[in-house]
Amino acid sequence: QVQLVESGGGLVQAGGSLRLSCAASGRTFSTLAMGWFRQAPGKEREFVTVISSSGSNIYYTDSVKGRFTISRDNAKNTVYLQMNSLKPEDTAVYYCAARHAIVAVTPNLYDYWGQGTQVTVSS
């Protein structure tokens, strides 16, 4: 099993930055594709970005391209999400997720989930 714990969320004004971290307690982190999803109040969970196990394949949803950057450090069992130029519409609970397969963009294809970290962007 894989345990995921997100951190780094908080309050920020529009245009500001936050860096989220997701720490994994399992022994197979380097074999996992890792994704970030977010869920705003009253809305379905949506894909944000994903990175392959090696870090060689990365995908972003259009709304965050050029602003968000995903990275991973397999030696530390950690994946990061650097969020710059934040907008109020980025406000959501951000979830880290993992799967024992190639990268995917749909939430139900992921095997493990963190508890989420709140990101609130004020205008």
mmCIF file with all atom_site columns, C-alpha atoms in Angstrom:
data_model
loop_
_atom_site.group_PDB
_atom_site.id
_atom_site.type_symbol
_atom_site.label_atom_id
_atom_site.label_alt_id
_atom_site.label_comp_id
_atom_site.label_asym_id
_atom_site.label_entity_id
_atom_site.label_seq_id
_atom_site.pdbx_PDB_ins_code
_atom_site.Cartn_x
_atom_site.Cartn_y
_atom_site.Cartn_z
_atom_site.occupancy
_atom_site.B_iso_or_equiv
_atom_site.pdbx_formal_charge
_atom_site.auth_seq_id
_atom_site.auth_comp_id
_atom_site.auth_asym_id
_atom_site.auth_atom_id
_atom_site.pdbx_PDB_model_num
ATOM 1   C CA . GLN A 1 1   ? 0.000   0.000  0.000   1.00 0.00 ? 1   GLN A CA 1
ATOM 2   C CA . VAL A 1 2   ? 0.971   3.613  -0.520  1.00 0.00 ? 2   VAL A CA 1
ATOM 3   C CA . GLN A 1 3   ? 0.245   6.400  1.933   1.00 0.00 ? 3   GLN A CA 1
ATOM 4   C CA . LEU A 1 4   ? 0.216   9.951  0.571   1.00 0.00 ? 4   LEU A CA 1
ATOM 5   C CA . VAL A 1 5   ? 0.298   13.160 2.594   1.00 0.00 ? 5   VAL A CA 1
ATOM 6   C CA . GLU A 1 6   ? -0.043  16.603 1.026   1.00 0.00 ? 6   GLU A CA 1
ATOM 7   C CA . SER A 1 7   ? 1.250   19.822 2.509   1.00 0.00 ? 7   SER A CA 1
ATOM 8   C CA . GLY A 1 8   ? 1.941   23.409 1.517   1.00 0.00 ? 8   GLY A CA 1
ATOM 9   C CA . GLY A 1 9   ? -1.537  24.779 0.988   1.00 0.00 ? 9   GLY A CA 1
ATOM 10  C CA . GLY A 1 10  ? -2.649  28.095 2.364   1.00 0.00 ? 10  GLY A CA 1
ATOM 11  C CA . LEU A 1 11  ? -3.982  31.554 1.652   1.00 0.00 ? 11  LEU A CA 1
ATOM 12  C CA . VAL A 1 12  ? -2.482  33.688 -1.074  1.00 0.00 ? 12  VAL A CA 1
ATOM 13  C CA . GLN A 1 13  ? -3.480  36.771 -3.005  1.00 0.00 ? 13  GLN A CA 1
ATOM 14  C CA . ALA A 1 14  ? -4.043  36.638 -6.733  1.00 0.00 ? 14  ALA A CA 1
ATOM 15  C CA . GLY A 1 15  ? -0.725  36.613 -8.535  1.00 0.00 ? 15  GLY A CA 1
ATOM 16  C CA . GLY A 1 16  ? 1.048   34.900 -5.681  1.00 0.00 ? 16  GLY A CA 1
ATOM 17  C CA . SER A 1 17  ? 2.704   31.502 -5.458  1.00 0.00 ? 17  SER A CA 1
ATOM 18  C CA . LEU A 1 18  ? 2.519   28.322 -3.428  1.00 0.00 ? 18  LEU A CA 1
ATOM 19  C CA . ARG A 1 19  ? 4.490   25.098 -3.493  1.00 0.00 ? 19  ARG A CA 1
ATOM 20  C CA . LEU A 1 20  ? 2.653   21.915 -2.616  1.00 0.00 ? 20  LEU A CA 1
ATOM 21  C CA . SER A 1 21  ? 4.399   18.734 -1.556  1.00 0.00 ? 21  SER A CA 1
ATOM 22  C CA . CYS A 1 22  ? 3.195   15.146 -1.467  1.00 0.00 ? 22  CYS A CA 1
ATOM 23  C CA . ALA A 1 23  ? 5.166   12.683 0.606   1.00 0.00 ? 23  ALA A CA 1
ATOM 24  C CA . ALA A 1 24  ? 4.727   8.960  -0.011  1.00 0.00 ? 24  ALA A CA 1
ATOM 25  C CA . SER A 1 25  ? 5.399   6.341  2.635   1.00 0.00 ? 25  SER A CA 1
ATOM 26  C CA . GLY A 1 26  ? 5.435   3.290  0.361   1.00 0.00 ? 26  GLY A CA 1
ATOM 27  C CA . ARG A 1 27  ? 8.494   1.521  -0.990  1.00 0.00 ? 27  ARG A CA 1
ATOM 28  C CA . THR A 1 28  ? 7.484   1.652  -4.641  1.00 0.00 ? 28  THR A CA 1
ATOM 29  C CA . PHE A 1 29  ? 7.344   5.395  -5.214  1.00 0.00 ? 29  PHE A CA 1
ATOM 30  C CA . SER A 1 30  ? 9.778   5.284  -8.113  1.00 0.00 ? 30  SER A CA 1
ATOM 31  C CA . THR A 1 31  ? 7.418   2.953  -10.006 1.00 0.00 ? 31  THR A CA 1
ATOM 32  C CA . LEU A 1 32  ? 4.329   5.157  -9.610  1.00 0.00 ? 32  LEU A CA 1
ATOM 33  C CA . ALA A 1 33  ? 2.811   7.728  -11.876 1.00 0.00 ? 33  ALA A CA 1
ATOM 34  C CA . MET A 1 34  ? 1.904   10.696 -9.679  1.00 0.00 ? 34  MET A CA 1
ATOM 35  C CA . GLY A 1 35  ? -0.876  13.174 -10.288 1.00 0.00 ? 35  GLY A CA 1
ATOM 36  C CA . TRP A 1 36  ? -2.383  16.295 -8.798  1.00 0.00 ? 36  TRP A CA 1
ATOM 37  C CA . PHE A 1 37  ? -6.127  16.879 -8.841  1.00 0.00 ? 37  PHE A CA 1
ATOM 38  C CA . ARG A 1 38  ? -8.267  19.604 -7.345  1.00 0.00 ? 38  ARG A CA 1
ATOM 39  C CA . GLN A 1 39  ? -11.842 19.984 -6.230  1.00 0.00 ? 39  GLN A CA 1
ATOM 40  C CA . ALA A 1 40  ? -13.662 23.255 -5.686  1.00 0.00 ? 40  ALA A CA 1
ATOM 41  C CA . PRO A 1 41  ? -16.873 23.491 -3.639  1.00 0.00 ? 41  PRO A CA 1
ATOM 42  C CA . GLY A 1 42  ? -19.829 22.098 -5.552  1.00 0.00 ? 42  GLY A CA 1
ATOM 43  C CA . LYS A 1 43  ? -17.686 20.852 -8.424  1.00 0.00 ? 43  LYS A CA 1
ATOM 44  C CA . GLU A 1 44  ? -16.276 17.505 -9.457  1.00 0.00 ? 44  GLU A CA 1
ATOM 45  C CA . ARG A 1 45  ? -12.672 16.606 -8.893  1.00 0.00 ? 45  ARG A CA 1
ATOM 46  C CA . GLU A 1 46  ? -10.598 17.657 -11.879 1.00 0.00 ? 46  GLU A CA 1
ATOM 47  C CA . PHE A 1 47  ? -7.235  16.762 -13.300 1.00 0.00 ? 47  PHE A CA 1
ATOM 48  C CA . VAL A 1 48  ? -4.433  19.280 -12.873 1.00 0.00 ? 48  VAL A CA 1
ATOM 49  C CA . THR A 1 49  ? -1.179  17.565 -13.807 1.00 0.00 ? 49  THR A CA 1
ATOM 50  C CA . VAL A 1 50  ? 0.589   14.204 -13.844 1.00 0.00 ? 50  VAL A CA 1
ATOM 51  C CA . ILE A 1 51  ? 4.167   12.979 -14.017 1.00 0.00 ? 51  ILE A CA 1
ATOM 52  C CA . SER A 1 52  ? 5.382   9.528  -14.999 1.00 0.00 ? 52  SER A CA 1
ATOM 53  C CA . SER A 1 53  ? 7.454   7.341  -12.700 1.00 0.00 ? 53  SER A CA 1
ATOM 54  C CA . SER A 1 54  ? 10.704  8.439  -14.303 1.00 0.00 ? 54  SER A CA 1
ATOM 55  C CA . GLY A 1 55  ? 9.677   12.064 -14.632 1.00 0.00 ? 55  GLY A CA 1
ATOM 56  C CA . SER A 1 56  ? 10.048  11.931 -18.387 1.00 0.00 ? 56  SER A CA 1
ATOM 57  C CA . ASN A 1 57  ? 6.361   12.362 -19.241 1.00 0.00 ? 57  ASN A CA 1
ATOM 58  C CA . ILE A 1 58  ? 4.432   15.337 -17.890 1.00 0.00 ? 58  ILE A CA 1
ATOM 59  C CA . TYR A 1 59  ? 0.974   16.644 -18.747 1.00 0.00 ? 59  TYR A CA 1
ATOM 60  C CA . TYR A 1 60  ? -1.000  19.672 -17.583 1.00 0.00 ? 60  TYR A CA 1
ATOM 61  C CA . THR A 1 61  ? -4.569  20.752 -17.954 1.00 0.00 ? 61  THR A CA 1
ATOM 62  C CA . ASP A 1 62  ? -4.815  23.796 -20.215 1.00 0.00 ? 62  ASP A CA 1
ATOM 63  C CA . SER A 1 63  ? -5.849  26.191 -17.474 1.00 0.00 ? 63  SER A CA 1
ATOM 64  C CA . VAL A 1 64  ? -2.569  25.793 -15.564 1.00 0.00 ? 64  VAL A CA 1
ATOM 65  C CA . LYS A 1 65  ? -0.064  25.525 -18.397 1.00 0.00 ? 65  LYS A CA 1
ATOM 66  C CA . GLY A 1 66  ? 2.703   28.056 -17.998 1.00 0.00 ? 66  GLY A CA 1
ATOM 67  C CA . ARG A 1 67  ? 1.794   28.677 -14.364 1.00 0.00 ? 67  ARG A CA 1
ATOM 68  C CA . PHE A 1 68  ? 2.111   25.318 -12.587 1.00 0.00 ? 68  PHE A CA 1
ATOM 69  C CA . THR A 1 69  ? 5.073   22.955 -12.590 1.00 0.00 ? 69  THR A CA 1
ATOM 70  C CA . ILE A 1 70  ? 5.088   19.363 -11.372 1.00 0.00 ? 70  ILE A CA 1
ATOM 71  C CA . SER A 1 71  ? 8.298   17.629 -10.355 1.00 0.00 ? 71  SER A CA 1
ATOM 72  C CA . ARG A 1 72  ? 9.391   14.615 -8.359  1.00 0.00 ? 72  ARG A CA 1
ATOM 73  C CA . ASP A 1 73  ? 12.332  13.500 -6.301  1.00 0.00 ? 73  ASP A CA 1
ATOM 74  C CA . ASN A 1 74  ? 12.291  9.723  -6.215  1.00 0.00 ? 74  ASN A CA 1
ATOM 75  C CA . ALA A 1 75  ? 15.123  9.624  -3.695  1.00 0.00 ? 75  ALA A CA 1
ATOM 76  C CA . LYS A 1 76  ? 12.859  11.517 -1.271  1.00 0.00 ? 76  LYS A CA 1
ATOM 77  C CA . ASN A 1 77  ? 9.588   9.814  -2.254  1.00 0.00 ? 77  ASN A CA 1
ATOM 78  C CA . THR A 1 78  ? 8.105   13.227 -2.888  1.00 0.00 ? 78  THR A CA 1
ATOM 79  C CA . VAL A 1 79  ? 6.236   14.962 -5.685  1.00 0.00 ? 79  VAL A CA 1
ATOM 80  C CA . TYR A 1 80  ? 5.873   18.739 -5.857  1.00 0.00 ? 80  TYR A CA 1
ATOM 81  C CA . LEU A 1 81  ? 3.506   21.211 -7.440  1.00 0.00 ? 81  LEU A CA 1
ATOM 82  C CA . GLN A 1 82  ? 4.863   24.713 -7.881  1.00 0.00 ? 82  GLN A CA 1
ATOM 83  C CA . MET A 1 83  ? 1.974   27.095 -8.478  1.00 0.00 ? 83  MET A CA 1
ATOM 84  C CA . ASN A 1 84  ? 2.715   30.584 -9.748  1.00 0.00 ? 84  ASN A CA 1
ATOM 85  C CA . SER A 1 85  ? 0.503   33.456 -10.885 1.00 0.00 ? 85  SER A CA 1
ATOM 86  C CA . LEU A 1 86  ? -2.373  32.049 -8.896  1.00 0.00 ? 86  LEU A CA 1
ATOM 87  C CA . LYS A 1 87  ? -5.908  33.073 -9.749  1.00 0.00 ? 87  LYS A CA 1
ATOM 88  C CA . PRO A 1 88  ? -9.071  33.001 -7.626  1.00 0.00 ? 88  PRO A CA 1
ATOM 89  C CA . GLU A 1 89  ? -10.374 30.191 -9.830  1.00 0.00 ? 89  GLU A CA 1
ATOM 90  C CA . ASP A 1 90  ? -7.472  28.042 -8.623  1.00 0.00 ? 90  ASP A CA 1
ATOM 91  C CA . THR A 1 91  ? -9.104  27.931 -5.191  1.00 0.00 ? 91  THR A CA 1
ATOM 92  C CA . ALA A 1 92  ? -9.757  24.297 -4.315  1.00 0.00 ? 92  ALA A CA 1
ATOM 93  C CA . VAL A 1 93  ? -8.644  21.368 -2.242  1.00 0.00 ? 93  VAL A CA 1
ATOM 94  C CA . TYR A 1 94  ? -5.620  19.908 -3.979  1.00 0.00 ? 94  TYR A CA 1
ATOM 95  C CA . TYR A 1 95  ? -5.106  16.151 -3.880  1.00 0.00 ? 95  TYR A CA 1
ATOM 96  C CA . CYS A 1 96  ? -2.083  14.054 -4.617  1.00 0.00 ? 96  CYS A CA 1
ATOM 97  C CA . ALA A 1 97  ? -2.750  10.697 -6.276  1.00 0.00 ? 97  ALA A CA 1
ATOM 98  C CA . ALA A 1 98  ? -0.759  7.678  -7.438  1.00 0.00 ? 98  ALA A CA 1
ATOM 99  C CA . ARG A 1 99  ? -1.244  4.700  -9.718  1.00 0.00 ? 99  ARG A CA 1
ATOM 100 C CA . HIS A 1 100 ? 0.676   1.566  -10.652 1.00 0.00 ? 100 HIS A CA 1
ATOM 101 C CA . ALA A 1 101 ? 0.465   2.278  -14.346 1.00 0.00 ? 101 ALA A CA 1
ATOM 102 C CA . ILE A 1 102 ? 1.138   4.847  -16.997 1.00 0.00 ? 102 ILE A CA 1
ATOM 103 C CA . VAL A 1 103 ? -0.041  8.417  -16.574 1.00 0.00 ? 103 VAL A CA 1
ATOM 104 C CA . ALA A 1 104 ? -3.775  9.079  -16.653 1.00 0.00 ? 104 ALA A CA 1
ATOM 105 C CA . VAL A 1 105 ? -6.078  12.075 -16.339 1.00 0.00 ? 105 VAL A CA 1
ATOM 106 C CA . THR A 1 106 ? -9.227  10.560 -14.835 1.00 0.00 ? 106 THR A CA 1
ATOM 107 C CA . PRO A 1 107 ? -9.526  10.320 -11.047 1.00 0.00 ? 107 PRO A CA 1
ATOM 108 C CA . ASN A 1 108 ? -11.033 6.828  -10.970 1.00 0.00 ? 108 ASN A CA 1
ATOM 109 C CA . LEU A 1 109 ? -7.908  5.374  -12.571 1.00 0.00 ? 109 LEU A CA 1
ATOM 110 C CA . TYR A 1 110 ? -5.761  6.231  -9.564  1.00 0.00 ? 110 TYR A CA 1
ATOM 111 C CA . ASP A 1 111 ? -5.104  3.732  -6.800  1.00 0.00 ? 111 ASP A CA 1
ATOM 112 C CA . TYR A 1 112 ? -4.036  5.944  -3.905  1.00 0.00 ? 112 TYR A CA 1
ATOM 113 C CA . TRP A 1 113 ? -5.058  9.381  -2.673  1.00 0.00 ? 113 TRP A CA 1
ATOM 114 C CA . GLY A 1 114 ? -3.899  11.854 -0.108  1.00 0.00 ? 114 GLY A CA 1
ATOM 115 C CA . GLN A 1 115 ? -6.278  13.744 2.155   1.00 0.00 ? 115 GLN A CA 1
ATOM 116 C CA . GLY A 1 116 ? -5.869  17.013 0.319   1.00 0.00 ? 116 GLY A CA 1
ATOM 117 C CA . THR A 1 117 ? -4.574  20.459 1.145   1.00 0.00 ? 117 THR A CA 1
ATOM 118 C CA . GLN A 1 118 ? -6.615  23.642 0.837   1.00 0.00 ? 118 GLN A CA 1
ATOM 119 C CA . VAL A 1 119 ? -5.472  26.357 -1.536  1.00 0.00 ? 119 VAL A CA 1
ATOM 120 C CA . THR A 1 120 ? -7.375  29.626 -1.338  1.00 0.00 ? 120 THR A CA 1
ATOM 121 C CA . VAL A 1 121 ? -6.622  32.496 -3.693  1.00 0.00 ? 121 VAL A CA 1
ATOM 122 C CA . SER A 1 122 ? -8.158  35.858 -2.879  1.00 0.00 ? 122 SER A CA 1
ATOM 123 C CA . SER A 1 123 ? -8.823  38.575 -5.416  1.00 0.00 ? 123 SER A CA 1
#
